[in-house]
Short mmCIF file of C-alpha atoms in Angstrom, two decimals:
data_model
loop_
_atom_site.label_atom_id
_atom_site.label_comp_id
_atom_site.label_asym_id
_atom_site.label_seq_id
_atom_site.Cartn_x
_atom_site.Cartn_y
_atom_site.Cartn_z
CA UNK A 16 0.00 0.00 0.00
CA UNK A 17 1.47 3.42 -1.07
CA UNK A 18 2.11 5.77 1.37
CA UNK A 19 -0.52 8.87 1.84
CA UNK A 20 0.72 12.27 0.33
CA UNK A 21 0.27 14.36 3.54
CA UNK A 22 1.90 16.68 5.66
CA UNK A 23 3.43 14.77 9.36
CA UNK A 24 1.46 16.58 11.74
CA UNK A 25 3.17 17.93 15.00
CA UNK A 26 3.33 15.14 18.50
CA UNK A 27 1.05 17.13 20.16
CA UNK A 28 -1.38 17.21 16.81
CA UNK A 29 -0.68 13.57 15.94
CA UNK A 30 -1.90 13.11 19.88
CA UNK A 31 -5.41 14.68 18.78
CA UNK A 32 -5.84 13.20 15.87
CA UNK A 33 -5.90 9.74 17.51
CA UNK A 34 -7.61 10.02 20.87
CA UNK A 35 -10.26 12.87 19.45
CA UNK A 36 -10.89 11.71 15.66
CA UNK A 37 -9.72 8.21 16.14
CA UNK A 38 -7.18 8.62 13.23
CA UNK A 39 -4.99 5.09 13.26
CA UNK A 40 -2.12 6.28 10.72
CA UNK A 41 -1.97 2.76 8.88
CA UNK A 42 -5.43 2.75 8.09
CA UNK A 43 -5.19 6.32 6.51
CA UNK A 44 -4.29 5.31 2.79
CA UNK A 45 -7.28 2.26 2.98
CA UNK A 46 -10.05 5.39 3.71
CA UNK A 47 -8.06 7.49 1.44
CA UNK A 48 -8.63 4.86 -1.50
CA UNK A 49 -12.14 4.20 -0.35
CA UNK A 50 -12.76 7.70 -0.56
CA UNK A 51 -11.75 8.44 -4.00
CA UNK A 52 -13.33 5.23 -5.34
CA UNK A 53 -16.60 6.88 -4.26
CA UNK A 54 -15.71 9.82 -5.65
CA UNK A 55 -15.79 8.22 -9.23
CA UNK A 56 -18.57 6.11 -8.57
CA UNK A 57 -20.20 9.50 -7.77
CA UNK A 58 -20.18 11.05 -11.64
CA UNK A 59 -22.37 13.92 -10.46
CA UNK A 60 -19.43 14.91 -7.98
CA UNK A 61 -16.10 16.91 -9.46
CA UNK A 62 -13.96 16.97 -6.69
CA UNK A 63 -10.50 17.44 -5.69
CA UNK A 64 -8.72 14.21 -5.08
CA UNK A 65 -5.38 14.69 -3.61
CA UNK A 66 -4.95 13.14 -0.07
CA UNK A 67 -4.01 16.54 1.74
CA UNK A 68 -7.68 17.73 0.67
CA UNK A 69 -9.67 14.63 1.24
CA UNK A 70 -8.10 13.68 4.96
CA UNK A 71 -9.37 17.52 5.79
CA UNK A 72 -13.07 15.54 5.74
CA UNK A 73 -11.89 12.12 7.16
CA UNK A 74 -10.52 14.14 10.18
CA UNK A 75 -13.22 16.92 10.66
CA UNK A 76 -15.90 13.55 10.16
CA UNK A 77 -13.81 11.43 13.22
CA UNK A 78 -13.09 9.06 10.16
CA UNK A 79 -16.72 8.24 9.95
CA UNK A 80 -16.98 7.80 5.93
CA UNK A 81 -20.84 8.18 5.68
CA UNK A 82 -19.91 11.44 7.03
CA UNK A 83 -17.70 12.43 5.45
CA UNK A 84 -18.62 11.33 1.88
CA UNK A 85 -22.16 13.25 2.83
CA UNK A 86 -19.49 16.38 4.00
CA UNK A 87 -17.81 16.16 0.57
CA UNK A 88 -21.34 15.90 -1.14
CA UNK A 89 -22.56 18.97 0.46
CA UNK A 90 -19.57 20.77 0.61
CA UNK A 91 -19.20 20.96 -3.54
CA UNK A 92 -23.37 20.91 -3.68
CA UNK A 93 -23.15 24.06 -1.69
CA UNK A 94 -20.74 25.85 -4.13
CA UNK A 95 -22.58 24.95 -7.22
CA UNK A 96 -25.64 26.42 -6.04
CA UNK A 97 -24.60 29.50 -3.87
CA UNK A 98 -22.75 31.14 -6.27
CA UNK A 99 -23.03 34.15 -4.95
CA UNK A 100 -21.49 33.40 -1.60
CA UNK A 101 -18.81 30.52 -2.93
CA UNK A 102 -18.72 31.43 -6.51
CA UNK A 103 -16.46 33.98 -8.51
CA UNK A 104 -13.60 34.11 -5.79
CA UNK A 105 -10.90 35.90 -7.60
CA UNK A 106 -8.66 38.18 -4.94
CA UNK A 107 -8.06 40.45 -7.79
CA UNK A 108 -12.31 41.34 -8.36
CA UNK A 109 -12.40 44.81 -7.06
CA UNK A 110 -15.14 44.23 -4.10
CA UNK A 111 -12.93 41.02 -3.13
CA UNK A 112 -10.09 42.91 -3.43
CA UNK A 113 -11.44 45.76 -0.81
CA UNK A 114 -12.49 43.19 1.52
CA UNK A 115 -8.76 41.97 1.59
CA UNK A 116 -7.19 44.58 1.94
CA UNK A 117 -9.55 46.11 4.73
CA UNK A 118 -8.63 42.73 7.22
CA UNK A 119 -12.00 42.15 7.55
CA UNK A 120 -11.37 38.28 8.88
CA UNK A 121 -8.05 37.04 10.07
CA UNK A 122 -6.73 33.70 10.83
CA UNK A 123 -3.97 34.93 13.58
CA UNK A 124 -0.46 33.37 13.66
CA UNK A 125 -0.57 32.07 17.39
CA UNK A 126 -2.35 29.11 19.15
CA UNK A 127 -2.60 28.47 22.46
CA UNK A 128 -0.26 25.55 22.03
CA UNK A 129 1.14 23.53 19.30
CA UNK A 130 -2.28 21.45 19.69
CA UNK A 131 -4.91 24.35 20.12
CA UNK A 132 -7.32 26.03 17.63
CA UNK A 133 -7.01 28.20 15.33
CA UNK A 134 -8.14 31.30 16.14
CA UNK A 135 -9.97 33.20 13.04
CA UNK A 136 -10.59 36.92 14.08
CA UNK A 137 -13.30 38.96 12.73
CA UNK A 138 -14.25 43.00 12.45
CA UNK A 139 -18.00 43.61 11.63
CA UNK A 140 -16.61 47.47 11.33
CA UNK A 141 -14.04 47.69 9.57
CA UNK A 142 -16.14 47.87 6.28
CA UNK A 143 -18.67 50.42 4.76
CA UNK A 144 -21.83 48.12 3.92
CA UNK A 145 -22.78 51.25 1.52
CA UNK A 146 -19.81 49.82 -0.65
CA UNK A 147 -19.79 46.04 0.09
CA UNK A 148 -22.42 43.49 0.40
CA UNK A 149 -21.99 40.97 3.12
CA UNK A 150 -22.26 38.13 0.38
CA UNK A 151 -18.63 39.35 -0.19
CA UNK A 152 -17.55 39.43 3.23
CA UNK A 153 -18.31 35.62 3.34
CA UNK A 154 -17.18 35.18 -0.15
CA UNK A 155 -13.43 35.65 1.32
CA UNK A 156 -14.39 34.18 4.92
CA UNK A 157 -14.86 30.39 2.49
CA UNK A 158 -11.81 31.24 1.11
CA UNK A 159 -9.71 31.92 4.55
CA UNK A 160 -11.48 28.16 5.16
CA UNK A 161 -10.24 27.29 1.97
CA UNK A 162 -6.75 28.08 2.33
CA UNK A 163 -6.42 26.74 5.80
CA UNK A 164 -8.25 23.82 4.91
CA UNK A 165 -4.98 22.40 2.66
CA UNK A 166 -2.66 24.22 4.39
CA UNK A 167 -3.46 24.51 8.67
CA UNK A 168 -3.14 21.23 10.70
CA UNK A 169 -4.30 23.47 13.60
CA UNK A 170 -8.00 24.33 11.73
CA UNK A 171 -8.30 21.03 10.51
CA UNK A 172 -7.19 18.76 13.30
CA UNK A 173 -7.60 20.98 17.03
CA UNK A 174 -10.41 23.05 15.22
CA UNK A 175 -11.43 26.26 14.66
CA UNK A 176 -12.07 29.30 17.19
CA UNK A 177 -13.59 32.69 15.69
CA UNK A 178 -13.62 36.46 17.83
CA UNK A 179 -16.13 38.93 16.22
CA UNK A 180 -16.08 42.24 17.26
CA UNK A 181 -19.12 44.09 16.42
CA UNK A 182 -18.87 47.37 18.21
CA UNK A 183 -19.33 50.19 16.73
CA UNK A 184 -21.58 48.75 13.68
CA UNK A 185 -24.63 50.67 11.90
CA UNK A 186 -27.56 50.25 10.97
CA UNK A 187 -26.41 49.36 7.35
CA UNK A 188 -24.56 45.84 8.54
CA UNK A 189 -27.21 45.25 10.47
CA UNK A 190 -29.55 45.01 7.72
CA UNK A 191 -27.07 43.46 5.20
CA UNK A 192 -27.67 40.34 7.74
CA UNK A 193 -31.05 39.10 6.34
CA UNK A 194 -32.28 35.71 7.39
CA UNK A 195 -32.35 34.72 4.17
CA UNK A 196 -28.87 35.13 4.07
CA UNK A 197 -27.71 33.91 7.22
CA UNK A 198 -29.98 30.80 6.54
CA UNK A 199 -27.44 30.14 3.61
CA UNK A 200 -24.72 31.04 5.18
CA UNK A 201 -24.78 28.99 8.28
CA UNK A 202 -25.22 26.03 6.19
CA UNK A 203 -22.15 26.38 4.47
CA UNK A 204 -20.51 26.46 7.35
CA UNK A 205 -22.29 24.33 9.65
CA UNK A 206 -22.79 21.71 7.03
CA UNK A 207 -20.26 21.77 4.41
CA UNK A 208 -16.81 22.51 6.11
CA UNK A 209 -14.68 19.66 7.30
CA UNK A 210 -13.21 22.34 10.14
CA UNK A 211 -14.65 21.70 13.43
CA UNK A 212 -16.46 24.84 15.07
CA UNK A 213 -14.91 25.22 18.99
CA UNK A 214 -16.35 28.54 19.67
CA UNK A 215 -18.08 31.74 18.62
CA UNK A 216 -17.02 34.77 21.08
CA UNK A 217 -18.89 38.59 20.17
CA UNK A 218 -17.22 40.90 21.73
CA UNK A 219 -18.14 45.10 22.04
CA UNK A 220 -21.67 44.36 21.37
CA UNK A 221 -24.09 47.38 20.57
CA UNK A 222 -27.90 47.09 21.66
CA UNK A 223 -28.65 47.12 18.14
CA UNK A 224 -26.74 43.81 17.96
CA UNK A 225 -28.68 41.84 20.04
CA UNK A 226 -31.77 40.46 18.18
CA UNK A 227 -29.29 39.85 15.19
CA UNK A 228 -27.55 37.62 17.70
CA UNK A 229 -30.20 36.05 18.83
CA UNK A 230 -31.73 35.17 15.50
CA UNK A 231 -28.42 33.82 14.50
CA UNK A 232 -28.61 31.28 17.37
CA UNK A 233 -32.28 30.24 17.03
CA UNK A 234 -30.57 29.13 13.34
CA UNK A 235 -27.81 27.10 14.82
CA UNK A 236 -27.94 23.42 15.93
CA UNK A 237 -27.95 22.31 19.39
CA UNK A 238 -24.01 21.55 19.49
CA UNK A 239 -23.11 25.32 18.15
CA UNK A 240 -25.82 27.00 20.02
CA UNK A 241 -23.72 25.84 23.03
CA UNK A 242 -20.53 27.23 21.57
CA UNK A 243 -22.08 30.72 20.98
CA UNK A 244 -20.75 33.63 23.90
CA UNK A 245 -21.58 37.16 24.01
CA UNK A 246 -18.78 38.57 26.11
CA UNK A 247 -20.11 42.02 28.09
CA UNK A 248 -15.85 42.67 28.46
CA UNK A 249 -12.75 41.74 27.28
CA UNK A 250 -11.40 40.42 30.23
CA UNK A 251 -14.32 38.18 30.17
CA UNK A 252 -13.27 37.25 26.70
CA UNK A 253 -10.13 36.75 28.08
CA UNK A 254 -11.05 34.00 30.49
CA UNK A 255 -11.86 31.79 27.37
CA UNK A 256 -9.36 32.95 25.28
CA UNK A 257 -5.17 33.58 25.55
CA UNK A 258 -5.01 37.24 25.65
CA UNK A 259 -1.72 36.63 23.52
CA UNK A 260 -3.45 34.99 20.74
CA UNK A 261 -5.06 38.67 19.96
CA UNK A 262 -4.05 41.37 17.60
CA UNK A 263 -1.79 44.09 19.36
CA UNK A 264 -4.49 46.65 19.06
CA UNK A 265 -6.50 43.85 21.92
CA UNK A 266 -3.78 43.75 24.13
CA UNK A 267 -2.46 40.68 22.29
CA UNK A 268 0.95 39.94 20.72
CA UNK A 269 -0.20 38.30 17.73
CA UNK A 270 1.00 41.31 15.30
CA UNK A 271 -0.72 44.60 14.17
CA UNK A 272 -3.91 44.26 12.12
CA UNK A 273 -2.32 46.34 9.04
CA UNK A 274 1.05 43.30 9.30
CA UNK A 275 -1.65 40.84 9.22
CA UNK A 276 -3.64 42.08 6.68
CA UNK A 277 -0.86 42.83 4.36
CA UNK A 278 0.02 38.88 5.32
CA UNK A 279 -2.64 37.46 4.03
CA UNK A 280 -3.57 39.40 1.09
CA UNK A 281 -0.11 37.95 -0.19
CA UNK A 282 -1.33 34.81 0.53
CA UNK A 283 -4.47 35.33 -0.96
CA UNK A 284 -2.76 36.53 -4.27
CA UNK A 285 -0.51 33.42 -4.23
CA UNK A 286 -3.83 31.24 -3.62
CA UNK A 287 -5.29 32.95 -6.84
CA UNK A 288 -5.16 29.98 -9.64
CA UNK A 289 -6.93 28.11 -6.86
CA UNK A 290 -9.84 29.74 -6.75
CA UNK A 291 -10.40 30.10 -9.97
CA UNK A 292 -9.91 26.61 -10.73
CA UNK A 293 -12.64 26.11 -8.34
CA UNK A 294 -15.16 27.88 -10.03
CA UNK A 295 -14.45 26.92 -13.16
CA UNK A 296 -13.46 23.03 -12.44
CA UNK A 297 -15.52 21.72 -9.15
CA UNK A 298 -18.96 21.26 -7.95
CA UNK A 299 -21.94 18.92 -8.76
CA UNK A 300 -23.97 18.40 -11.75
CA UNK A 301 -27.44 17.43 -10.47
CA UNK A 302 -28.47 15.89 -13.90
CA UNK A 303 -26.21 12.89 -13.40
CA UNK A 304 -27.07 12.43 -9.55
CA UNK A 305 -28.54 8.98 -8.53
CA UNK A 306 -31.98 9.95 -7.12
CA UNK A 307 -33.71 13.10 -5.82
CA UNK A 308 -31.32 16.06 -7.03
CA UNK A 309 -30.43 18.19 -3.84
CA UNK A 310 -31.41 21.90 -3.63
CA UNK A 311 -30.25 23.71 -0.24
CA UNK A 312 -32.20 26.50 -1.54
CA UNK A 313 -35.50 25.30 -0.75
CA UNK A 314 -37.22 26.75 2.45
CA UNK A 315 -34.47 30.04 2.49
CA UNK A 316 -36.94 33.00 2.82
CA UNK A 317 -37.60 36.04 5.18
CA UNK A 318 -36.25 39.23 5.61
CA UNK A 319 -36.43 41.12 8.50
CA UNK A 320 -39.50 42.99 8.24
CA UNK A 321 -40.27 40.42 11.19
CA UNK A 322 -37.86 42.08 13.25
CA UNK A 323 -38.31 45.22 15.15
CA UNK A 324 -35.48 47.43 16.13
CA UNK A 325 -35.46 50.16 18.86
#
């Protein structure tokens, strides 16, 4: 048996990997193989095959292969369908582009230990919803995913940790966030990625924030609902979370924002023929599925005329 084409993860990740998602390293190429003999049974499926991309859903499903086959299914289902949230993912597109280069989310360089999260850090105010839609904003959120999914062992084997500061926001993101849209959003990411959610933690919260917050919980499962924190402080963040993990601008030592932005939009930019591959390569073609042809769009209505705001 050939030997799988994957990165050799740190002790202390190698430690997780096989008390936490039951990975046994000399069983990995057998669900590897299995794996991509679905994948061509499956001719309604386009998929990525190398190993570094399909272990991402072994180890995210605890090497369940149901799971993870119906992970895979969804996860290039999603894409074909929501096109305007996972499709048309070129850094260079002007709105993309801004969205970079104003750090809106940012995976940060330090973990609590070799074997702790990643933390992904995100600032509802640092853009002007007058010029960008929030389909954009999570148009390069996927793509931070995407980019950590073949390349961080921390996302994809300890899991994923995201801060959201939302002080300071209008009235404009508010109403960017329609439940129509967080409806399809939450899927993709409750659904469709392989990287395990640890933690949501809102931090600087506005009164205006809070029925947002609590509609976006009433559309989480039970598991995330649990996960969800509103934090009245930082030093109640804190208690959760290494202060050190943070930006320097929190009191952390994790670099400036501006460093890290100007980090990853070079990464980005070097990740380019990726994502344009992936719209033009991957994704699912319900005319050759076996049985009922999926559409996650059903049911996704509402806007929030329900809601009031004081």
């Amino acid at each position: 048996m050939s030997t799988p084409k994957i990165r050799l993860l740190s002790p202390e990740l190698q430690l997780i990997a096989r008390t936490e998602l039951f990975e046994d390293p000399n069983q990995i190429q057998e669900y590897l193989d299995i794996l991509k003999q679905w994948l061509v049974k499956s001719v309604h499926i386009k998929a990525r095959t190398d190993d570094q991309f399909l272990i991402a859903f072994l180890r995210g499903c605890k090497y369940s292969l149901e799971r993870a086959k119906q992970k895979i299914d969804m996860f290039y289902t999603y894409r074909t369908h929501l096109t305007e949230i996972v499709g048309n993912r070129d850094p260079l597109d002007t709105k993309i582009n801004e969205v970079i280069k104003n750090g809106v989310t940012l995976p940060l360089p330090i973990t609590g230990s070799p074997g702790s999260p990643r933390l992904l850090f995100f600032r509802m105010n640092s853009y002007d919803p007058s010029r960008v839609r929030i389909e954009e904003i999570m148009k390069v959120f996927t793509m931070i995913n995407d980019i950590l999914l073949i390349e961080d062992d921390n996302s994809v084997v300890a899991g994923q940790i995201c801060v959201c500061d939302v002080g300071n926001i209008s009235m404009g993101h508010i109403i960017q966030m329609q439940p129509a849209f967080l409806k399809k959003a939450i899927m993709i990411w409750q659904e469709s990625s392989p990287i395990r959610q640890k933690g949501v933690h809102y931090i600087n919260a506005p009164k205006i924030f809070e029925k947002l917050f609590a509609l976006v919980k009433s559309l989480l499962n039970e598991k995330m609902r649990n996960r969800i924190f509103m934090h009245p402080s930082l030093d109640s963040l804190y208690s959760m979370v290494p202060r050190e993990m943070m930006p320097i601008e929190y009191g952390g030592t994790a670099g400036s924002l501006q460093s890290l932005t100007d980090e990853w939009e070079k990464k980005f930019l070097s990740h380019r023929d990726y994502f344009l591959t992936e719209s033009s390569m991957y994704g699912v073609d319900e005319k050759k599925r076996i049985g009922a042809a999926k559409n996650p769009l059903l049911g996704i209505d509402g806007t929030f005329k329900q809601l009031q705001f004081d």
